[in-house]
Structures are given as structure tokens and as C-alpha cells.
Coordinates of C-alpha atoms and ligand atoms in Angstrom, one line a residue:
M914 CA 0.0 0.1 0.1
E915 CA 1.4 3.3 -0.9
R916 CA 0.9 5.0 2.5
L917 CA 3.0 2.3 4.2
E918 CA 5.6 2.7 1.6
E919 CA 6.1 6.3 2.9
L920 CA 6.4 4.7 6.6
A921 CA 8.9 2.2 5.3
R922 CA 11.0 5.0 3.9
L923 CA 10.9 6.7 7.2
L924 CA 11.6 3.9 9.4
G925 CA 13.2 1.3 7.2
P926 CA 10.9 -1.5 5.9
Q927 CA 12.0 -4.1 8.4
H928 CA 10.5 -1.9 11.1
V929 CA 7.1 -1.6 9.3
L930 CA 5.1 -5.0 10.3
T931 CA 1.8 -6.2 8.7
G932 CA -0.2 -9.6 8.3
Q933 CA 1.3 -12.6 10.4
D934 CA 4.2 -10.4 11.5
A935 CA 1.8 -8.0 13.2
A936 CA -0.5 -10.7 14.8
S937 CA 1.1 -11.0 18.2
Y938 CA 0.8 -7.3 18.6
V939 CA -2.9 -7.0 18.3
V940 CA -4.0 -9.4 20.9
D941 CA -3.6 -8.4 24.6
W942 CA -1.9 -10.4 27.3
R943 CA -4.9 -12.1 28.6
E944 CA -6.2 -12.7 25.0
R945 CA -9.2 -11.0 26.1
Y946 CA -9.0 -8.2 23.5
S947 CA -8.1 -8.5 19.7
G948 CA -8.1 -6.0 16.9
Q949 CA -6.8 -5.3 13.7
A950 CA -4.0 -2.5 12.8
L951 CA -3.2 -0.8 9.6
A952 CA 0.4 -1.7 10.7
V953 CA 2.8 -2.3 13.4
V954 CA 5.6 0.4 13.3
K955 CA 8.8 0.4 15.6
P956 CA 10.4 3.8 15.2
G957 CA 14.2 3.8 16.7
S958 CA 14.5 7.4 17.8
V959 CA 12.5 10.4 19.3
Q960 CA 12.8 11.9 15.7
E961 CA 11.7 8.9 13.8
L962 CA 8.5 8.7 16.1
A963 CA 7.9 12.4 15.8
A964 CA 8.2 11.8 12.0
V965 CA 5.5 9.0 12.1
V966 CA 3.1 11.0 14.5
K967 CA 3.0 14.0 12.0
W968 CA 2.3 11.3 9.1
C969 CA -0.3 10.0 11.2
V970 CA -1.8 13.6 11.7
A971 CA -1.5 14.3 7.9
H972 CA -3.5 11.4 7.0
Q973 CA -5.7 11.3 10.0
V974 CA -4.6 7.9 11.2
P975 CA -5.3 6.9 14.8
M976 CA -2.3 5.8 16.9
V977 CA -2.1 3.1 19.5
P978 CA 1.1 3.2 21.5
Q979 CA 2.4 -0.3 23.0
G980 CA 4.9 -0.9 25.1
G981 CA 5.4 -4.6 26.7
N982 CA 1.6 -5.3 25.9
T983 CA 1.2 -6.7 29.3
G984 CA -1.5 -4.1 30.3
L985 CA -4.6 -5.9 31.6
C986 CA -7.5 -3.6 30.3
G987 CA -7.1 -3.7 26.6
G988 CA -5.5 -0.3 26.6
A989 CA -2.7 -1.2 24.0
T990 CA -5.0 -3.2 21.5
P991 CA -6.5 -1.4 18.6
D992 CA -10.1 -1.7 17.5
S993 CA -11.3 -4.3 14.8
S994 CA -11.3 -1.6 12.3
G995 CA -7.9 -1.9 11.0
A996 CA -7.6 2.0 10.8
A997 CA -5.1 2.7 13.5
L998 CA -1.3 2.4 13.5
L999 CA 0.3 0.4 16.4
V1000 CA 3.2 2.1 17.4
S1001 CA 5.5 -0.3 19.4
M1002 CA 8.1 1.6 21.7
A1003 CA 10.4 -1.8 21.7
R1004 CA 13.5 -0.3 19.7
M1005 CA 13.6 3.1 22.0
N1006 CA 15.0 1.2 25.0
A1007 CA 18.3 2.7 25.9
I1008 CA 19.4 3.4 29.4
R1009 CA 20.6 7.1 28.6
Q1010 CA 22.3 8.2 31.7
I1011 CA 22.7 7.1 35.4
D1012 CA 23.8 9.9 37.7
T1013 CA 24.5 8.7 41.2
D1014 CA 25.3 12.1 42.8
N1015 CA 21.8 13.1 42.0
D1016 CA 20.4 9.7 42.5
T1017 CA 18.4 9.7 39.0
M1018 CA 18.6 7.9 35.6
V1019 CA 17.3 8.8 32.4
V1020 CA 15.7 5.8 30.8
E1021 CA 13.9 5.5 27.3
A1022 CA 10.4 4.4 27.2
G1023 CA 10.8 1.0 25.4
C1024 CA 13.3 -0.2 28.1
I1025 CA 12.2 -3.4 29.9
L1026 CA 11.4 -2.7 33.7
Q1027 CA 13.9 -5.5 34.6
E1028 CA 16.6 -4.0 32.6
A1029 CA 15.9 -0.5 34.1
Q1030 CA 16.4 -2.2 37.6
R1031 CA 19.5 -4.0 36.7
A1032 CA 21.1 -0.9 35.5
A1033 CA 20.5 0.8 38.7
Q1034 CA 21.7 -2.2 40.6
D1035 CA 24.8 -2.1 38.5
A1036 CA 25.4 1.5 39.7
D1037 CA 24.8 0.4 43.3
R1038 CA 21.3 2.1 43.5
L1039 CA 17.8 0.9 43.6
F1040 CA 14.9 1.7 41.2
P1041 CA 12.3 0.4 43.3
L1042 CA 9.3 -0.3 40.9
S1043 CA 8.4 -4.0 40.7
L1044 CA 5.8 -6.0 39.4
A1045 CA 5.3 -9.6 38.4
A1046 CA 5.3 -8.5 34.6
E1047 CA 8.8 -6.9 35.1
G1048 CA 10.4 -9.3 32.7
S1049 CA 8.2 -7.8 29.6
C1050 CA 6.6 -4.7 30.7
T1051 CA 8.5 -1.6 29.6
V1052 CA 9.1 1.8 31.6
G1053 CA 7.0 3.6 29.0
G1054 CA 4.0 1.4 29.7
N1055 CA 4.4 1.7 33.6
L1056 CA 4.2 5.5 33.4
A1057 CA 1.2 5.7 30.9
T1058 CA -0.8 3.1 33.4
N1059 CA 1.0 4.7 36.5
A1060 CA 1.7 1.0 37.7
G1061 CA 1.8 0.2 41.1
G1062 CA 3.5 -3.1 42.0
T1063 CA 4.8 -4.5 45.4
Q1064 CA 6.5 -1.6 46.8
V1065 CA 4.1 1.2 46.5
L1066 CA 3.9 0.9 50.5
R1067 CA 7.5 2.4 50.8
Y1068 CA 8.1 4.3 47.6
G1069 CA 4.8 5.0 45.8
N1070 CA 3.3 4.6 42.6
A1071 CA 5.2 4.9 39.3
R1072 CA 4.2 8.6 39.3
D1073 CA 6.3 9.1 42.4
L1074 CA 9.2 8.1 41.0
V1075 CA 9.4 10.2 37.9
L1076 CA 11.2 13.8 38.0
G1077 CA 10.9 14.6 34.2
L1078 CA 9.6 13.5 31.2
E1079 CA 10.3 13.6 27.1
V1080 CA 7.3 13.3 24.9
V1081 CA 6.2 13.2 21.6
T1082 CA 3.0 15.0 21.5
A1083 CA 0.0 14.2 19.5
E1084 CA 0.9 16.7 16.9
G1085 CA 4.4 15.3 16.7
E1086 CA 6.3 17.8 18.6
I1087 CA 9.1 16.8 20.7
W1088 CA 8.9 18.2 24.4
N1089 CA 12.0 17.7 26.4
G1090 CA 10.9 17.8 30.0
L1091 CA 13.7 15.8 31.1
R1092 CA 14.3 17.6 34.2
S1093 CA 15.9 15.7 36.9
L1094 CA 14.9 18.2 39.7
R1095 CA 13.4 17.5 43.1
K1096 CA 12.0 20.9 43.3
D1097 CA 10.5 22.7 40.3
N1098 CA 7.5 24.9 40.9
T1099 CA 7.2 26.7 37.4
G1100 CA 3.6 26.4 36.7
Y1101 CA 1.3 23.5 35.5
D1102 CA 2.6 20.0 36.0
L1103 CA 2.5 18.7 32.4
R1104 CA 4.5 15.6 33.5
N1105 CA 1.5 14.4 35.6
L1106 CA -0.8 14.8 32.9
Y1107 CA 1.0 12.4 30.5
I1108 CA 1.7 10.0 33.5
G1109 CA -1.5 7.6 33.9
S1110 CA -2.8 9.0 30.5
E1111 CA -2.7 5.4 29.1
G1112 CA -1.7 6.7 25.6
T1113 CA -4.3 9.0 25.0
L1114 CA -2.4 12.4 25.0
G1115 CA 0.7 11.6 23.4
F1116 CA 3.9 9.3 23.5
I1117 CA 6.2 9.0 26.6
T1118 CA 9.5 8.4 25.0
A1119 CA 11.9 9.0 28.0
A1120 CA 11.9 9.7 31.9
S1121 CA 14.3 10.9 34.4
L1122 CA 13.5 8.5 37.3
K1123 CA 14.6 8.6 40.9
L1124 CA 16.9 6.2 42.5
Y1125 CA 17.3 5.0 46.1
P1126 CA 20.0 3.2 48.1
L1127 CA 20.1 -0.5 47.8
P1128 CA 18.7 -2.2 51.2
V1129 CA 21.7 -3.8 53.0
A1130 CA 19.3 -6.8 54.0
Q1131 CA 16.0 -8.0 53.2
C1132 CA 13.5 -10.4 55.2
T1133 CA 10.5 -12.0 53.9
A1134 CA 7.8 -14.0 55.7
L1135 CA 4.5 -15.7 54.7
L1136 CA 2.0 -15.5 57.6
A1137 CA -1.1 -17.7 58.1
L1138 CA -4.1 -15.8 59.1
E1139 CA -7.7 -16.3 60.0
S1140 CA -9.2 -13.2 58.7
I1141 CA -8.6 -10.1 56.7
D1142 CA -9.3 -8.1 60.0
D1143 CA -6.3 -9.8 61.6
A1144 CA -4.2 -9.1 58.3
V1145 CA -5.2 -5.2 59.0
A1146 CA -4.1 -5.6 62.4
V1147 CA -0.7 -7.2 61.5
L1148 CA -0.1 -4.5 59.0
S1149 CA -0.7 -1.9 61.7
V1150 CA 1.9 -3.9 64.0
A1151 CA 4.5 -4.1 61.2
R1152 CA 3.9 -0.3 60.0
K1153 CA 4.9 0.7 63.7
G1154 CA 7.7 -1.8 64.0
F1155 CA 9.5 -1.1 60.8
A1156 CA 8.2 2.3 59.8
A1157 CA 9.6 3.1 56.5
A1158 CA 11.4 -0.2 56.3
L1159 CA 8.3 -2.3 55.5
T1160 CA 8.4 -2.4 51.8
G1161 CA 6.0 -5.0 51.0
F1162 CA 2.6 -6.3 52.5
E1163 CA 0.4 -8.5 50.3
L1164 CA -2.7 -10.2 51.2
I1165 CA -3.5 -13.8 49.5
A1166 CA -6.6 -16.0 49.8
A1167 CA -5.9 -19.7 50.4
N1168 CA -7.3 -20.7 47.0
C1169 CA -4.9 -18.3 45.1
L1170 CA -1.8 -20.3 46.5
Q1171 CA -3.6 -23.6 46.0
G1172 CA -4.1 -22.6 42.3
V1173 CA -0.3 -21.7 42.1
V1174 CA 0.8 -25.1 43.5
R1175 CA -1.6 -27.0 41.4
C1176 CA -0.5 -25.2 38.3
F1177 CA 3.1 -25.1 38.9
P1178 CA 3.9 -28.5 41.2
E1179 CA 7.6 -27.3 41.6
Q1180 CA 6.3 -24.7 43.9
R1181 CA 5.0 -25.4 47.3
L1182 CA 3.3 -23.9 50.1
P1183 CA 5.9 -23.9 53.1
F1184 CA 3.2 -24.7 55.8
E1185 CA 2.1 -27.9 57.0
G1186 CA -0.9 -28.9 59.5
A1187 CA -3.3 -26.3 60.4
A1188 CA -1.5 -23.6 59.1
A1189 CA -1.7 -25.0 55.8
A1190 CA -5.4 -24.8 55.8
A1191 CA -5.5 -21.0 56.8
P1192 CA -8.0 -19.1 55.0
W1193 CA -5.8 -16.0 54.4
F1194 CA -1.8 -15.7 53.9
A1195 CA 0.1 -12.2 54.2
L1196 CA 3.5 -11.9 52.6
L1197 CA 5.6 -9.6 54.6
E1198 CA 8.9 -7.6 53.4
L1199 CA 11.2 -5.5 55.6
S1200 CA 14.2 -3.8 53.7
D1201 CA 16.9 -2.9 56.5
S1202 CA 19.7 -0.4 55.8
E1203 CA 21.9 -1.7 58.6
S1204 CA 22.6 -5.5 58.5
E1205 CA 21.4 -9.1 58.1
E1206 CA 21.2 -9.5 61.9
H1207 CA 19.4 -6.4 62.6
A1208 CA 16.8 -7.1 59.8
R1209 CA 16.3 -10.6 61.5
E1210 CA 16.0 -9.0 65.0
R1211 CA 13.5 -6.5 63.9
F1212 CA 11.5 -9.1 62.0
E1213 CA 11.4 -11.5 64.8
S1214 CA 10.2 -8.9 67.3
V1215 CA 7.3 -7.9 64.9
V1216 CA 6.3 -11.4 64.0
G1217 CA 6.7 -12.7 67.7
D1218 CA 4.5 -9.8 68.8
C1219 CA 1.7 -10.8 66.4
L1220 CA 1.9 -14.5 67.3
E1221 CA 1.4 -13.5 70.8
R1222 CA -1.3 -11.5 70.4
G1223 CA -3.1 -14.5 68.3
L1224 CA -2.9 -12.4 65.0
I1225 CA -1.4 -14.9 63.1
T1226 CA -1.7 -18.7 63.6
D1227 CA 1.9 -19.6 62.0
A1228 CA 4.9 -17.7 60.0
V1229 CA 7.8 -18.9 58.1
I1230 CA 10.5 -16.5 57.8
A1231 CA 12.7 -16.8 55.0
E1232 CA 16.4 -18.0 55.8
N1233 CA 18.2 -16.8 52.9
V1234 CA 17.8 -15.0 49.7
G1235 CA 16.6 -18.2 47.6
Q1236 CA 13.8 -18.8 50.3
S1237 CA 12.6 -15.3 50.0
K1238 CA 12.6 -15.4 46.3
A1239 CA 10.4 -18.5 46.3
L1240 CA 7.9 -16.9 48.6
W1241 CA 7.7 -13.9 46.3
H1242 CA 7.4 -16.2 43.6
L1243 CA 4.6 -17.8 45.0
R1244 CA 2.6 -14.5 45.3
E1245 CA 3.8 -13.3 41.7
S1246 CA 2.7 -16.7 40.1
I1247 CA -0.8 -16.1 41.0
P1248 CA -1.9 -14.3 37.9
L1249 CA 0.0 -16.8 35.6
A1250 CA -2.1 -19.7 37.4
E1251 CA -5.3 -17.6 37.3
K1252 CA -4.7 -17.1 33.4
A1253 CA -3.8 -21.1 33.2
F1254 CA -7.1 -21.9 34.7
G1255 CA -9.3 -20.0 32.2
K1256 CA -10.9 -16.4 32.1
S1257 CA -12.3 -14.9 35.2
V1258 CA -14.3 -11.7 35.8
K1259 CA -11.3 -9.3 37.2
H1260 CA -11.4 -6.2 39.3
D1261 CA -8.6 -4.1 40.4
V1262 CA -10.0 -2.0 43.1
S1263 CA -8.9 0.0 46.3
V1264 CA -10.8 1.0 49.3
P1265 CA -9.3 2.3 52.7
V1266 CA -7.4 -0.3 54.6
S1267 CA -9.9 0.2 57.5
H1268 CA -12.9 -1.0 55.3
M1269 CA -11.2 -3.8 53.5
A1270 CA -12.6 -6.5 55.9
E1271 CA -16.2 -5.3 55.7
F1272 CA -15.9 -4.5 51.8
V1273 CA -14.6 -8.2 50.9
E1274 CA -17.4 -9.9 53.6
T1275 CA -20.3 -7.8 52.3
T1276 CA -19.4 -8.1 48.6
N1277 CA -18.8 -11.6 48.8
A1278 CA -22.2 -12.4 50.3
I1279 CA -24.1 -10.0 47.7
L1280 CA -22.3 -11.7 44.9
Q1281 CA -23.1 -15.2 46.4
E1282 CA -26.9 -14.1 46.4
N1283 CA -26.8 -12.9 42.9
F1284 CA -24.3 -15.6 41.5
P1285 CA -24.5 -18.6 43.8
G1286 CA -21.7 -20.8 43.3
V1287 CA -19.1 -18.6 41.8
E1288 CA -15.5 -18.7 43.2
H1289 CA -13.7 -15.5 44.9
V1290 CA -10.1 -15.1 43.9
I1291 CA -8.7 -12.4 46.2
F1292 CA -5.2 -11.3 46.6
G1293 CA -3.3 -7.7 46.4
H1294 CA -1.4 -5.1 47.8
L1295 CA -3.1 -4.8 51.3
G1296 CA -0.6 -2.3 52.3
D1297 CA -2.0 0.1 49.8
G1298 CA -5.7 -0.7 50.2
N1299 CA -5.5 -2.5 46.7
L1300 CA -7.2 -5.9 46.1
H1301 CA -7.5 -8.0 42.9
Y1302 CA -10.9 -9.0 43.5
N1303 CA -11.7 -11.5 40.9
V1304 CA -14.5 -13.7 40.4
A1305 CA -14.1 -17.2 38.8
P1306 CA -16.8 -19.7 37.4
G1307 CA -16.4 -22.0 40.4
S1308 CA -18.8 -25.0 40.3
A1309 CA -22.0 -23.5 39.2
F1310 CA -21.1 -21.5 35.9
T1311 CA -19.2 -22.5 32.7
E1312 CA -16.5 -19.9 31.6
A1313 CA -18.8 -18.8 28.7
A1314 CA -21.9 -18.3 31.2
L1315 CA -19.9 -16.3 33.5
L1316 CA -18.4 -14.1 30.8
E1317 CA -21.7 -13.5 29.6
R1318 CA -22.6 -11.7 33.0
Q1319 CA -19.5 -9.9 33.2
S1320 CA -21.0 -6.5 33.0
D1321 CA -23.5 -7.1 35.9
I1322 CA -20.7 -8.6 37.9
H1323 CA -18.6 -5.6 37.4
A1324 CA -21.5 -3.2 38.0
L1325 CA -22.2 -5.0 41.4
V1326 CA -18.6 -5.0 42.6
H1327 CA -17.9 -1.5 41.4
D1328 CA -21.0 -0.1 43.1
R1329 CA -19.7 -1.8 46.2
V1330 CA -16.2 -0.2 45.8
H1331 CA -18.0 3.2 45.2
A1332 CA -20.0 2.8 48.3
Y1333 CA -16.9 2.4 50.4
Q1334 CA -15.2 5.6 48.7
G1335 CA -13.1 3.5 46.7
S1336 CA -11.5 3.4 43.2
I1337 CA -12.5 1.2 40.3
S1338 CA -9.2 0.9 38.9
A1339 CA -6.4 1.0 41.7
E1340 CA -3.5 0.2 39.3
H1341 CA -4.1 -1.3 36.0
G1342 CA -5.8 1.6 34.5
V1343 CA -8.9 2.0 32.4
G1344 CA -8.3 1.0 28.9
Q1345 CA -11.3 -0.5 27.1
L1346 CA -12.2 -2.7 30.1
K1347 CA -13.6 0.2 32.6
R1348 CA -14.1 3.0 30.0
D1349 CA -17.8 2.7 30.2
Y1350 CA -17.9 2.6 33.7
L1351 CA -16.0 5.9 34.4
P1352 CA -18.9 8.5 34.1
R1353 CA -20.8 6.1 36.6
Y1354 CA -18.4 6.9 39.2
K1355 CA -16.9 10.2 38.5
S1356 CA -18.7 13.4 38.8
D1357 CA -19.9 15.4 35.5
V1358 CA -17.2 18.1 36.4
E1359 CA -14.5 15.6 36.7
M1360 CA -15.4 13.8 33.3
S1361 CA -15.8 17.3 31.7
L1362 CA -12.4 18.3 32.8
M1363 CA -10.8 15.2 31.7
R1364 CA -12.4 15.5 28.0
R1365 CA -11.0 19.1 27.9
I1366 CA -7.4 18.1 28.8
K1367 CA -7.8 15.5 26.0
A1368 CA -9.2 18.2 23.4
A1369 CA -6.4 20.6 24.3
L1370 CA -3.4 18.0 24.3
D1371 CA -4.9 15.8 21.1
P1372 CA -6.9 18.3 19.3
A1373 CA -7.2 15.6 16.3
G1374 CA -8.5 13.0 18.6
L1375 CA -6.0 10.5 17.1
M1376 CA -4.3 9.4 20.3
N1377 CA -5.3 5.9 21.2
P1378 CA -9.2 6.2 20.6
G1379 CA -11.8 4.4 22.4
K1380 CA -9.5 4.2 25.4
L1381 CA -10.0 5.5 29.0
L1382 CA -12.6 8.2 27.7
Ligands
FAD2158 C1 1.8 -11.1 35.2 C2 1.0 -9.6 35.4 C3 1.3 -8.9 36.6 C4 0.9 -7.5 36.7 N1 1.1 -7.0 37.9 C5 1.0 -5.6 38.1 C6 1.2 -5.0 39.2 O1 1.5 -5.5 40.4 N2 0.7 -3.6 39.3 C7 0.6 -3.0 38.2 O2 0.5 -1.5 38.1 N3 0.3 -3.4 37.0 C8 0.5 -4.7 37.1 N4 0.3 -5.4 35.7 C9 -0.2 -4.8 34.6 C10 0.7 -4.2 33.6 O3 1.9 -5.0 33.8 C11 1.1 -2.7 33.9 O4 0.0 -2.0 33.5 C12 2.3 -2.1 33.0 O5 2.9 -1.1 33.5 C13 2.2 -2.1 31.5 O6 3.3 -2.0 30.9 P1 3.3 -2.1 29.2 O7 4.9 -1.8 28.9 O8 3.1 -3.8 29.0 O9 2.3 -1.6 28.5 P2 1.3 -2.0 27.6 O10 0.5 -3.0 27.9 O11 2.1 -2.2 26.3 O12 0.5 -0.6 27.6 C14 -0.4 -0.3 28.5 C15 -1.0 1.3 28.2 O13 0.2 2.1 28.2 C16 0.1 2.6 26.7 N5 1.4 2.9 26.5 C17 2.4 2.1 26.4 N6 3.8 2.5 26.3 C18 3.3 4.0 26.2 C19 4.2 5.2 25.6 N7 5.7 5.1 25.7 N8 3.7 6.3 25.6 C20 2.4 6.5 25.9 N9 1.6 5.3 26.1 C21 2.1 4.2 26.3 C22 -0.7 1.8 25.8 O14 -1.3 2.7 24.9 C23 -1.8 1.3 26.8 O15 -2.9 2.2 27.1 C24 0.6 -7.1 35.5 C25 0.4 -7.5 34.3 C26 0.7 -8.9 34.3 C27 0.8 -9.7 32.9

């Protein structure tokens, strides 16, 4: 096609993919969404990307940015019209600079998160964003979705780790906002408009990121618990005992770990007897800046305190890095085990930690009243008030029958979340999955402000249409 020849001249023909070569890019990670693209293009520099965007504006071609394609809301999947150009950021993946005096690094958007973490570690620093998809997701995708992950408790969301951005705007201009300043009060915070905008305002091409000292020692434990109320009480004890050194607190329902062990027989639950049958587990992590011994002492004191108060029924404290990794591996394998067992109805929600137990109890009960026999698959970042509250077919539904009722289930769960002043998307974003629910839970004023921002930054409406708004 003549139009694609122009793109091939801009980027080189090997970086313009069509047909079978483009097939894997137009299906999302969960295989829940699939679409068609005019082509997949892979620009290799900011200038090439800017030229592609200008070409799209000239030809009125919609653009869908894509990083690692691990997003769980269909945000990086084009619609079925085949009109949009899918822009893969994979080739723009350099670590441009590491400044250890300033504790910052400048990383291009297509850099895989794990590579960014490694580069920081090689410079004796920590880049603390961490999530189970880190071997495939990209820094650009992390910022476009304002990813959370397992260390938000201590270091904040992706947004909190960014000092500056470089962006190719929806009109093909290059904005170099790559400032590495911790203080900069010079007007509107454009950086924070692009972060979390899910590719609907422009392309993030690079970011200046905050680095931290590497912890000297880490301690991890898996705790067996009787209830979410107890988990919330343990969180409170751990916050007091560890203060800023508490870097992870994950809540896991027993059926999630059973699913992991069934799916990946090489993994095992490290409990026996009554504790193995506990209904809930919590994964706790302490990052200490002094020594292994100091970390262990602090950890044993907090875990001992929880045992004495009867908040936990048992605890396994990792003896070494290998055991610690094995415990985290159990947690991080939950989404993979879920995927292997088929499709479920997912919710990524947050409610204030103080309402967490009540939210789960009442929502479970109402779901059972309306959809008897469904299975509740619940895990998440309790320390951040964020749960993955998923609903699986259980004994009473087939996968297809459950998915047919998906919007009723979403409405029921989201209404409950709203009743507790929660958020219907704590960390995965909105994409296509939650776009139509947003106006139900945001005020007209908020929706209108968001639409006006979109119109101002993407006047032709070509950036990732049909997502978020
Ligand atoms: C196993 C698993 C575990 C996960 N765990 C977590 C978790 O703990 N916390 C969490 O927050 N998420 C989690 N996720 C979701 C996902 O990994 C994150 O949303 C991640 O940030 C997406 O990055 P990506 O590069 O794959 O983005 P993609 O999926 O490619 O894109 C996501 C969105 O960002 C846009 N986008 C991508 N790159 C750019 C760019 N450079 N400029 C502008 N827009 C862009 C896309 O258009 C799309 O709307 C998990 C996913 C999986 C599969």
C-alpha cells in the first residue's frame, strides 16, 4: 500500500510489520481483546517517532502506543477497524544516563522494567518499581498506566518515581521535559498529565527516574491468618515496628496459593498441618539499611508480637535469599496460574484499608446471593488498600456463562467499591475494560475536565481512541 511505503521509507521496511508479523501485537496479554492494525511500526528514535506522528496527523490515522503489551485492560490493543497504526516502543530502549550524585537515571520508554532495575543495581542503586510483569513490561507502559506493584507502600506508584519526561505530543512535537530536579515549581505539572494517561494524550519517550540506596538486607515472611481483620491488625503492627523499612505487605486468599501449587507443581506451600489450611496468608517484606542481623532481629520481634497477640496462626521466615525469592515467586505466580485456569471476571480496586474486611465480606455475600456458586479469587497489595478481587466460574458456571454476566458482576462489585469511597481501578488503568464505567463513578465536572484536557492535548483525537474516555 502506498501509504505504508512512506512509513517504510521513514523507518526502514523491516520496522513496518503487517499480516502475520503484526499478529501478536494486536492481541492483549490475557487474550481478552483483539483488533486489527493498519500496520505495526517500530520507530528507533524520538525523531523517527515524531515523523511517524506527523504522518499520522497528515493522513488522519489513529495511533495506539504499545510497550510490553502486558496491560490488563486492553489499552494497547487497537479496535477491529484496522484503521489505527500500532506504534511499538520496543526499539527505543536505551538507558541514556545514570547520575549517582543526583540519584537519578534517564531511561527510554521501551526499556524493559527489569533492565532498568538491573542498570540501577549495577550502579549500586535501587529503582524500586517492581511487579510480576517486570520481565516484559516497559518503563513507558509503567508510566502511561501509573503502575503500582509490590513496593508502593514504601516508594509510591510509578508517578512518584518520576522527575521529568520527554514526550512526542499528539501533533508530533518533541517536548524535552527531562528535568532531574526534586524541586521545580514553574507552573502546570505537564509531566503528571501524561503519566497515567494510557497513551491518550501523547507518547512518553523517556523519563528521568528517582534512584534509592540498595537495601543492605531484606527479610521476607509468609504468615498464616484467620481473617482480613487480623491481616489489617498485623499491617498496623508491622508499620509501627518497621516504619519506612516495611516495603511489602501482600494479602493472599488460600485458594490463590492452592491454584499456584496445582498449576506449578515445582512450587510448594511452606506450611503443614492447620496453618496449611488457613483461609488467608500475608507476605511481608522488610528492607533494612543496617545489617542482616539487625533485619532479622526486627523481623522476629514484630512476627513474635503478632503471634503473641493471636493475630497469626503460623509464620515462615525466609532463611536466605533463595527462600525469600521462593515466597515472592508464589505471590507473583498467582496471575499466571489464574490465566492457566481460564478466564475470570477481574477487578483491580482500592478501598481504605480500614474498610477492607467489611468490603470483602459484604461483597462476597452479595455476589453469592446474585451469582450462587461463583469462586472468589482475592489477592493484592493490602498495604496500599488495593485488592485484585476476581470472580471465577466455580462449580456453578461455565466460563462462557460467567463472561456473559460480566457487566452485571462488574457493576455489582464497582458499586460496592464506590459505596466505600474506593476506586474501580487502583493500578491497572481503564483502557477499554473500564471506559464505560468511569462516568458512573466520576462526577460530571471531573469527566468534563478530563475531556477538555484530552481535547487540548490531542485536538485531532488520534491518540489511542476508544481508551479511557
Ligand atoms: C503477570 C502480570 C502482573 C501484573 N502486575 C501488576 C502490578 O502489580 N501492578 C500494576 O500496576 N500492573 C500490573 N500489571 C499490569 C501491567 O504490567 C502494567 O500495567 C504495566 O505498567 C504495563 O506496561 P506495558 O509496557 O506492558 O504497557 P502496554 O500494555 O504495552 O500498554 C499499557 C497502556 O500504556 C500505553 N502505553 C504504553 N507505552 C506507552 C508510551 N511509551 N507512551 C504512551 N503510552 C504508552 C498503551 O497505549 C496502553 O494504554 C501486571 C500484568 C501482568 C501480565
